[in-house]
CSV table of C-alpha atoms and ligand atoms in Angstrom, one decimal:
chain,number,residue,atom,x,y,z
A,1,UNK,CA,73.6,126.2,60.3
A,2,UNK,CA,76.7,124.7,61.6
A,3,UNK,CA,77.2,120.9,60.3
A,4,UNK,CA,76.0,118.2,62.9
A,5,UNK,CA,78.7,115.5,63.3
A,6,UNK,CA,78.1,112.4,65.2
A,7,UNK,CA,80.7,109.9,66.5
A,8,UNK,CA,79.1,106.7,66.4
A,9,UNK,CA,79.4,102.9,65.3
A,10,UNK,CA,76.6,100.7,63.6
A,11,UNK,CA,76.0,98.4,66.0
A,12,UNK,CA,75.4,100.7,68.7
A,13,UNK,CA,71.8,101.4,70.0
A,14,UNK,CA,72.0,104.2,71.9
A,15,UNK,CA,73.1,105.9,68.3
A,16,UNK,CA,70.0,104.1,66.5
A,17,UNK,CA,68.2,105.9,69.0
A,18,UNK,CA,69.4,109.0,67.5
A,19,UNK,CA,69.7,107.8,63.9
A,20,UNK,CA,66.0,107.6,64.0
A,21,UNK,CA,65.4,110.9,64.5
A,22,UNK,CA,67.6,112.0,62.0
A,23,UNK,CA,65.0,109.7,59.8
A,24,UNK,CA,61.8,111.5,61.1
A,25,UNK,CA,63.3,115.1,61.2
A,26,UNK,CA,65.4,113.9,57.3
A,27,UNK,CA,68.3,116.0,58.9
A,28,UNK,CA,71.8,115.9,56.9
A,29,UNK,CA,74.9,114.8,59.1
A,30,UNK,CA,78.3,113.9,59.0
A,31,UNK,CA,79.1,110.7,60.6
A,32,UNK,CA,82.6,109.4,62.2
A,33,UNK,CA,82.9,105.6,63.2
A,34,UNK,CA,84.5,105.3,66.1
A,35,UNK,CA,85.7,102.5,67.8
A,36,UNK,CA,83.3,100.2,69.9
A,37,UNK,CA,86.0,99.8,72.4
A,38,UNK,CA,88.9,101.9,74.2
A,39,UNK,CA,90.9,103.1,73.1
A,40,UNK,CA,89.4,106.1,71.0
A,41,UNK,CA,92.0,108.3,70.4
A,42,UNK,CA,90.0,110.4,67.8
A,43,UNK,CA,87.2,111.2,70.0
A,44,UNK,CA,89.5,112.2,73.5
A,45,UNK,CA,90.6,115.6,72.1
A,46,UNK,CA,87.0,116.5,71.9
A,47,UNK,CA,85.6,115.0,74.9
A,48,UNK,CA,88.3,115.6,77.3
A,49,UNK,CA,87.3,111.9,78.6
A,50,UNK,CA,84.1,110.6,78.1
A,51,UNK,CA,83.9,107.5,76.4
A,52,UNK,CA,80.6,106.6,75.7
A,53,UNK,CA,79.0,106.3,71.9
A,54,UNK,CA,77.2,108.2,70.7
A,55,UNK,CA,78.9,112.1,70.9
A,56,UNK,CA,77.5,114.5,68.8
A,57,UNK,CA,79.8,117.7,67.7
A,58,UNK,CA,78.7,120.8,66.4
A,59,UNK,CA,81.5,123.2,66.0
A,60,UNK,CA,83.9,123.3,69.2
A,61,UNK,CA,80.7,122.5,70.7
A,62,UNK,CA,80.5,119.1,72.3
A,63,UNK,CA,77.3,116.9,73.4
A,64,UNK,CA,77.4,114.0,75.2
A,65,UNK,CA,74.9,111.7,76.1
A,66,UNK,CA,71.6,111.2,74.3
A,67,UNK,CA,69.4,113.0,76.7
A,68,UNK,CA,70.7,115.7,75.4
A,69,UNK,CA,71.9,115.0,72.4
A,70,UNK,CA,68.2,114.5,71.4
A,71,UNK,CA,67.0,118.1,73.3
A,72,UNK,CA,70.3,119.6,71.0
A,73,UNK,CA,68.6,118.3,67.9
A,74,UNK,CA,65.3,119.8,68.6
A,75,UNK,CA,67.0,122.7,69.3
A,76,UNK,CA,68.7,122.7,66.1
A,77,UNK,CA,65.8,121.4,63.7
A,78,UNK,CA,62.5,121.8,65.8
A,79,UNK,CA,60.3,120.5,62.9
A,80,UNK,CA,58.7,118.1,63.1
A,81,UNK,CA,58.8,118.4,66.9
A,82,UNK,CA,59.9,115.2,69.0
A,83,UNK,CA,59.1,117.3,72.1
A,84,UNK,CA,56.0,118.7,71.4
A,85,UNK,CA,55.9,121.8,73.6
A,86,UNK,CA,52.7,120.5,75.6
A,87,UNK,CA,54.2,117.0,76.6
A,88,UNK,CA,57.7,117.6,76.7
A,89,UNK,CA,57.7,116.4,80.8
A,90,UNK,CA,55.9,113.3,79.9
A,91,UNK,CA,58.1,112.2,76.5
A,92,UNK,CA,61.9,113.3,78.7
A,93,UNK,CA,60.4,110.9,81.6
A,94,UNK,CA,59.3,108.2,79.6
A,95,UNK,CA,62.2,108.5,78.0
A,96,UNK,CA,64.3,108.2,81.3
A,97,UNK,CA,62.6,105.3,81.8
A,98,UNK,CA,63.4,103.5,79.2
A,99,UNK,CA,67.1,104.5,78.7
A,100,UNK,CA,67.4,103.3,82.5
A,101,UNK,CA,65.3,100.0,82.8
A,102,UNK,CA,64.2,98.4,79.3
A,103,UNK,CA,67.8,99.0,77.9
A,104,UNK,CA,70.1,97.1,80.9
A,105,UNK,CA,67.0,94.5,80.5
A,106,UNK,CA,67.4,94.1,76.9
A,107,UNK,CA,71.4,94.0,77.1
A,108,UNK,CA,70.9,91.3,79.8
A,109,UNK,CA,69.0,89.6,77.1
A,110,UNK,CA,70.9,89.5,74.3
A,111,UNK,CA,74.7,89.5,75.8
A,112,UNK,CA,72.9,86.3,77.5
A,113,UNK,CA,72.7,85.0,74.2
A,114,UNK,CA,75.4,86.2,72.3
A,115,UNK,CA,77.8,86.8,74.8
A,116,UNK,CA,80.1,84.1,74.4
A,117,UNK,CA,80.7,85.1,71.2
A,118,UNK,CA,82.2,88.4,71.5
A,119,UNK,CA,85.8,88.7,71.8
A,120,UNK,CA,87.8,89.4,74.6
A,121,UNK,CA,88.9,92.9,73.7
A,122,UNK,CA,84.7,93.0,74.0
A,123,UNK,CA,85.0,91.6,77.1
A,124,UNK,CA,87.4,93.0,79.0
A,125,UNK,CA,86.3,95.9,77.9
A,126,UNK,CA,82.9,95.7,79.3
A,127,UNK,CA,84.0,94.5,82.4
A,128,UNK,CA,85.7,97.8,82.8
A,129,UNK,CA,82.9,100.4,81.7
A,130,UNK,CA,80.5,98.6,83.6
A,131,UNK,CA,82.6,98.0,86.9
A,132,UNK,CA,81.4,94.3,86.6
A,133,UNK,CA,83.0,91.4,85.2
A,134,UNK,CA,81.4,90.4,82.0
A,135,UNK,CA,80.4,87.0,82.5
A,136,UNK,CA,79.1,84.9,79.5
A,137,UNK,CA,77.7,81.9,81.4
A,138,UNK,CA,76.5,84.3,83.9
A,139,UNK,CA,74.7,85.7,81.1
A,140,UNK,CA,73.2,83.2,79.7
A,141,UNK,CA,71.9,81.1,83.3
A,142,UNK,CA,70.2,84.9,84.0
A,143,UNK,CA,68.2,84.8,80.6
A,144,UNK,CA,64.8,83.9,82.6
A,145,UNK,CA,65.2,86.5,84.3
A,146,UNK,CA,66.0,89.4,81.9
A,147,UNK,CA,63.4,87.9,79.4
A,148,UNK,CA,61.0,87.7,82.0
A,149,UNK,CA,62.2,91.9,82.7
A,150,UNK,CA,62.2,92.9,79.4
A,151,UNK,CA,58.6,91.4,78.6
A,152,UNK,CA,57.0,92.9,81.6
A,153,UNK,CA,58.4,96.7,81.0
A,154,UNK,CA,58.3,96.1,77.4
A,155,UNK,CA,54.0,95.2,77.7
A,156,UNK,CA,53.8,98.6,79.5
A,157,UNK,CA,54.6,100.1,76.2
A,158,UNK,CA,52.2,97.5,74.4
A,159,UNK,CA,49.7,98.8,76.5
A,160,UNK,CA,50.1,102.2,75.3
A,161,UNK,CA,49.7,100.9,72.4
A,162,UNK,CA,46.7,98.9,72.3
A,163,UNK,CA,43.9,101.6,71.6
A,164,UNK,CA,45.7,101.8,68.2
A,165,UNK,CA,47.3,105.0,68.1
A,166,UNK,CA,50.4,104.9,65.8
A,167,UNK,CA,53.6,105.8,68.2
A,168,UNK,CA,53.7,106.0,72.2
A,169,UNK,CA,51.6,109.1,73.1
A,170,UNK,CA,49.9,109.4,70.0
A,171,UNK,CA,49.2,110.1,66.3
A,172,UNK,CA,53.0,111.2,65.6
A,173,UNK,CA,56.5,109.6,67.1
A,174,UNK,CA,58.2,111.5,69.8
A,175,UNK,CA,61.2,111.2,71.7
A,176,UNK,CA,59.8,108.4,73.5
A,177,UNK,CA,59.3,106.0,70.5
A,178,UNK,CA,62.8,107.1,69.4
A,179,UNK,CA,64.2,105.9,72.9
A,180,UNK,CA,62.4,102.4,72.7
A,181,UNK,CA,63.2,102.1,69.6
A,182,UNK,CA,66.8,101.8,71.0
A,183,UNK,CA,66.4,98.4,73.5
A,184,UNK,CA,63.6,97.0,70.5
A,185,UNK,CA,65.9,97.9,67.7
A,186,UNK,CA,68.7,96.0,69.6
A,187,UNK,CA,66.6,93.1,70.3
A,188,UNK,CA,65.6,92.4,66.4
A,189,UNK,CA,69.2,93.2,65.0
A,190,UNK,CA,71.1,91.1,67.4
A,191,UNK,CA,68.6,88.3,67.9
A,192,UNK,CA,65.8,88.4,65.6
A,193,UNK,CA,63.0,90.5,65.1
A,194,UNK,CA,60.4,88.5,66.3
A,195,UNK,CA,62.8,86.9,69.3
A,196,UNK,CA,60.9,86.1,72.7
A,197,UNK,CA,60.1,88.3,74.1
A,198,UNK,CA,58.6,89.8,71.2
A,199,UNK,CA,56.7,86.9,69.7
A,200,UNK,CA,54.4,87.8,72.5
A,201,UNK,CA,53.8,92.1,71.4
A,202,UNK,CA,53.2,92.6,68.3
A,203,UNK,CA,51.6,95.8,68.7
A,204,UNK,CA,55.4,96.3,69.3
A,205,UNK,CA,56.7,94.6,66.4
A,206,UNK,CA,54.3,96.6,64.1
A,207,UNK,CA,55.1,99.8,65.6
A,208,UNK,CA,59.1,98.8,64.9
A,209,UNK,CA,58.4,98.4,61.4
A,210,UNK,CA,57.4,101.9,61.2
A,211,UNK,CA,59.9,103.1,63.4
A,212,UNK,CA,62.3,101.8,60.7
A,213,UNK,CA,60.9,103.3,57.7
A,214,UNK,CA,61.8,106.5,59.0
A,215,UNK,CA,65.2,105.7,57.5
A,216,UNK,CA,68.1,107.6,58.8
A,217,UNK,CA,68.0,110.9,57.7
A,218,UNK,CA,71.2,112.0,54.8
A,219,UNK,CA,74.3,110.6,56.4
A,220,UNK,CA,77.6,111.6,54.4
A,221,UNK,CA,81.0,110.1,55.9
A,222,UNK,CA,83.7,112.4,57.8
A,223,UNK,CA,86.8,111.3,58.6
A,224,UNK,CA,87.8,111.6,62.3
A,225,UNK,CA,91.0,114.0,61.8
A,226,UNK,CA,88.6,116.7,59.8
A,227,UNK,CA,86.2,116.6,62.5
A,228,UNK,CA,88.8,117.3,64.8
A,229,UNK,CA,90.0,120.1,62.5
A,230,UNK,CA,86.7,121.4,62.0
A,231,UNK,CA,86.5,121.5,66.2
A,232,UNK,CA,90.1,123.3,65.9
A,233,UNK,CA,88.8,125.7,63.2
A,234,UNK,CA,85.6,126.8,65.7
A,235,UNK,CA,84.6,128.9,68.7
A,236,UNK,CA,82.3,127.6,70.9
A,237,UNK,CA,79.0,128.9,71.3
A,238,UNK,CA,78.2,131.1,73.8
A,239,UNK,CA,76.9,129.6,77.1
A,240,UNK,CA,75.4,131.3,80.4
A,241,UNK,CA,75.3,130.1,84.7
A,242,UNK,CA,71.8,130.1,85.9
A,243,UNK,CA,72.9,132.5,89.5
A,244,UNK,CA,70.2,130.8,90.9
A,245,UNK,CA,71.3,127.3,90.5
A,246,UNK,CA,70.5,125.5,93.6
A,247,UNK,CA,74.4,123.9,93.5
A,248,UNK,CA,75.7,127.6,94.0
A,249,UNK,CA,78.2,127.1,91.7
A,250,UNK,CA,79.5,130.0,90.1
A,251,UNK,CA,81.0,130.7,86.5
A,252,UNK,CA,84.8,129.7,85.6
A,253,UNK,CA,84.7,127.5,88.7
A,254,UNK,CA,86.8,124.4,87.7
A,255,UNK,CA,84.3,121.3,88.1
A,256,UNK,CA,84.6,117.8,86.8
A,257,UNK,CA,81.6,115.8,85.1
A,258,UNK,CA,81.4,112.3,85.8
A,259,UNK,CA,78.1,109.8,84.6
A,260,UNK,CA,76.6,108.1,87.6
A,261,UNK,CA,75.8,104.6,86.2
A,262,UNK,CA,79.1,103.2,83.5
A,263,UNK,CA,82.0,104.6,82.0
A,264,UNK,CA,82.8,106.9,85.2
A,265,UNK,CA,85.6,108.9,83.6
A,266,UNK,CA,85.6,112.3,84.9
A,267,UNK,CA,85.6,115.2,82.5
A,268,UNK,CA,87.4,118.3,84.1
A,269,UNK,CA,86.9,122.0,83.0
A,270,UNK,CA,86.3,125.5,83.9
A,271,UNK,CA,82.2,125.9,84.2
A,272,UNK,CA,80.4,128.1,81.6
A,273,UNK,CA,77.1,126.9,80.9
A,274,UNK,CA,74.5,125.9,83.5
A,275,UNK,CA,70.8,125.2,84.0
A,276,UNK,CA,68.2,122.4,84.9
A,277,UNK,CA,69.1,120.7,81.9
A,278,UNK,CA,73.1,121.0,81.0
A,279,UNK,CA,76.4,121.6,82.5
A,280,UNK,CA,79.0,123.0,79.9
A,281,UNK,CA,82.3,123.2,80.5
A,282,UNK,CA,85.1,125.0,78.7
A,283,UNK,CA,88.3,123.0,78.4
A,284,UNK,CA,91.7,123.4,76.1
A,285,UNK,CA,93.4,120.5,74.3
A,286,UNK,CA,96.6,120.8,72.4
A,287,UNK,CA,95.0,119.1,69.5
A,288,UNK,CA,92.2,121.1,69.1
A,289,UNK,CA,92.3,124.3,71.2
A,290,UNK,CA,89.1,125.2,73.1
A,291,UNK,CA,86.1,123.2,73.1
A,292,UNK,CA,83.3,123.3,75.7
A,293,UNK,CA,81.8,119.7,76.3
A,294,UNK,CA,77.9,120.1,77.4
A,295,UNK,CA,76.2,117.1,79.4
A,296,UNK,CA,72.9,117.0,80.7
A,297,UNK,CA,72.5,117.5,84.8
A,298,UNK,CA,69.9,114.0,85.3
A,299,UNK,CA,72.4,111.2,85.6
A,300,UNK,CA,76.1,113.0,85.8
A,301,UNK,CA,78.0,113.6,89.0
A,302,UNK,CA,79.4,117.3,89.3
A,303,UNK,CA,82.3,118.1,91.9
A,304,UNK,CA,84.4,121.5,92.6
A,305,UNK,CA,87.9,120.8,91.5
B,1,GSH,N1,73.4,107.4,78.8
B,1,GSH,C1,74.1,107.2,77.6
B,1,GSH,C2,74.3,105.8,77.4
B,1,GSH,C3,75.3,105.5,76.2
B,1,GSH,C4,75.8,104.1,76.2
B,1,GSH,O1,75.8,103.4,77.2
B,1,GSH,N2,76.3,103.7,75.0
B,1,GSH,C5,77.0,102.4,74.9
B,1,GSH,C6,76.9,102.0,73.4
B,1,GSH,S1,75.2,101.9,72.8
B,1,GSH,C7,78.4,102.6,75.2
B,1,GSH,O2,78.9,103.7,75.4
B,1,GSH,N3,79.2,101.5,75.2
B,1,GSH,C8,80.6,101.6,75.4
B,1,GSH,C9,81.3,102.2,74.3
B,1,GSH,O3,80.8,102.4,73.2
B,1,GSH,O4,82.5,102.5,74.4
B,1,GSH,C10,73.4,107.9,76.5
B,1,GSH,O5,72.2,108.2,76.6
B,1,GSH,O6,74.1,108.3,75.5
């Protein structure tokens, strides 16, 4: 098996959402600390754009975003399953859910409270992934209000949890504990881990401390260049269209990729790989030669070139 590298930071909890899994599935990879901020100079060649944390690399094989970061993973090491075949639908929606409502809730939260503390670079930043200025004060007179959001979404998950099962659908964690672990996570390392709102769950708290034992799986440090060498030194894997796609695009089309929701940078290429689930796109860079980046289709913006 080809090494899994992932281009991360610490403090990042859309990675600890995928660190966990490395702890439950005890997968070795290589990590590279990236920058929390642009510019990432290291990470460009292989993403031909897209700026977001976490990237996982495999190869000249790119994967951006976790959705299908975490499906990649499965792929790669299926035991023990965080999609188990039966509920996969349910654990990818509840999933979506929570990357898209707890999270900004959470964030709201804790940039309400720690906002004013962060440095400019932070801020300014911010201001220009999320297309809104980042506003300390703003913040912090809105904490009511994203306390108040983040308790109510975050009792939904209580609930699931009050007939005493273990992890969100059952006896064993999916990918749906790994994705709340991501807002909760953020909440307890940033704050506390029993801040309000979570005084108030502690069916949550509990379930976070087991979450955590999972550890992280065996993480051994890369440095950026030799991951980009590694990319240089690798084909691709081969990718197929879906004909049937209901966008009628076609293969070698030049499309650009763009998320829908923050960091809007469009990624251009030449289409290879296609289906309800991913886009891939082949694209050359004078670093690194050819790379195809792979996104997944809920949440990104395609467009003919
Ligand atoms: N939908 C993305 C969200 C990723 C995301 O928003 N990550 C944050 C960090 S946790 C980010 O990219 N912040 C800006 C940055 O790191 O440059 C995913 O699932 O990977």
């Amino acid at each position: 098996m080809t090494d899994i590298i992932f281009h991360h930071y610490a403090a990042s909890p859309f990675s600890e959402k995928v660190r966990v899994a490395f702890g439950i599935k005890q997968i070795a990879w290589k990590s590279v600390e990236i920058p929390n901020v642009m510019p990432k100079p290291d990470l460009m060649p292989l993403t031909g754009g897209y700026r977001k944390t976490p990237v996982m690399q495999v190869g000249a094989d790119i994967f951006c975003d976790t959705q299908l970061i975490m499906t990649e993973i499965e792929r790669i090491a299926p035991s023990p399953a965080l999609l188990p075949k039966d509920r996969e639908g349910e654990v990818r929606a509840l999933a979506m859910w929570i990357d898209r409502n707890i999270f900004w809730s959470a964030v709201g939260l804790v940039m309400g409270q720690i906002g004013d503390r962060l440095p400019d670079a932070f801020k300014k930043d911010r201001s220009e992934f999320s297309g809104r200025s980042f506003d300390p004060a703003m913040m912090r007179a809105m904490i009511p209000v994203t306390r108040d959001q983040t308790y109510a979404q975050l009792s939904l998950a209580e609930t699931m949890l009050a007939d005493g099962r273990p992890f969100l659908i059952g006896r064993e964690p999916t990918l749906a504990d790994c994705a709340l672990y991501n807002p909760v996570w953020f909440i307890r390392e940033r704050l506390d881990p029993a801040a309000s709102p979570l005084d108030r769950l502690p069916r949550i708290v509990s379930w976070a401390e087991r979450m955590k034992a999972f550890g992280g799986g065996t993480r051994s440090e890369l440095k950026a260049g030799a991951a980009l060498d590694i990319a240089k030194a690798s084909q691709p894997a081969p990718a197929s269209v879906d004909a049937d796609d209901p966008s009628g695009f076609r293969a070698g089309q030049k499309l650009s990729v763009t998320p829908d929701d923050t960091g809007k940078v469009p990624v251009g290429g030449k289409l290879v790989g296609l289906s309800a689930d991913r886009i891939s796109i082949a694209r050359n860079d004078p670093r690194i030669g050819d790379v195809v980046v792979h996104f997944p289709r809920a949440g990104f913006v395609i467009q003919p070139l």
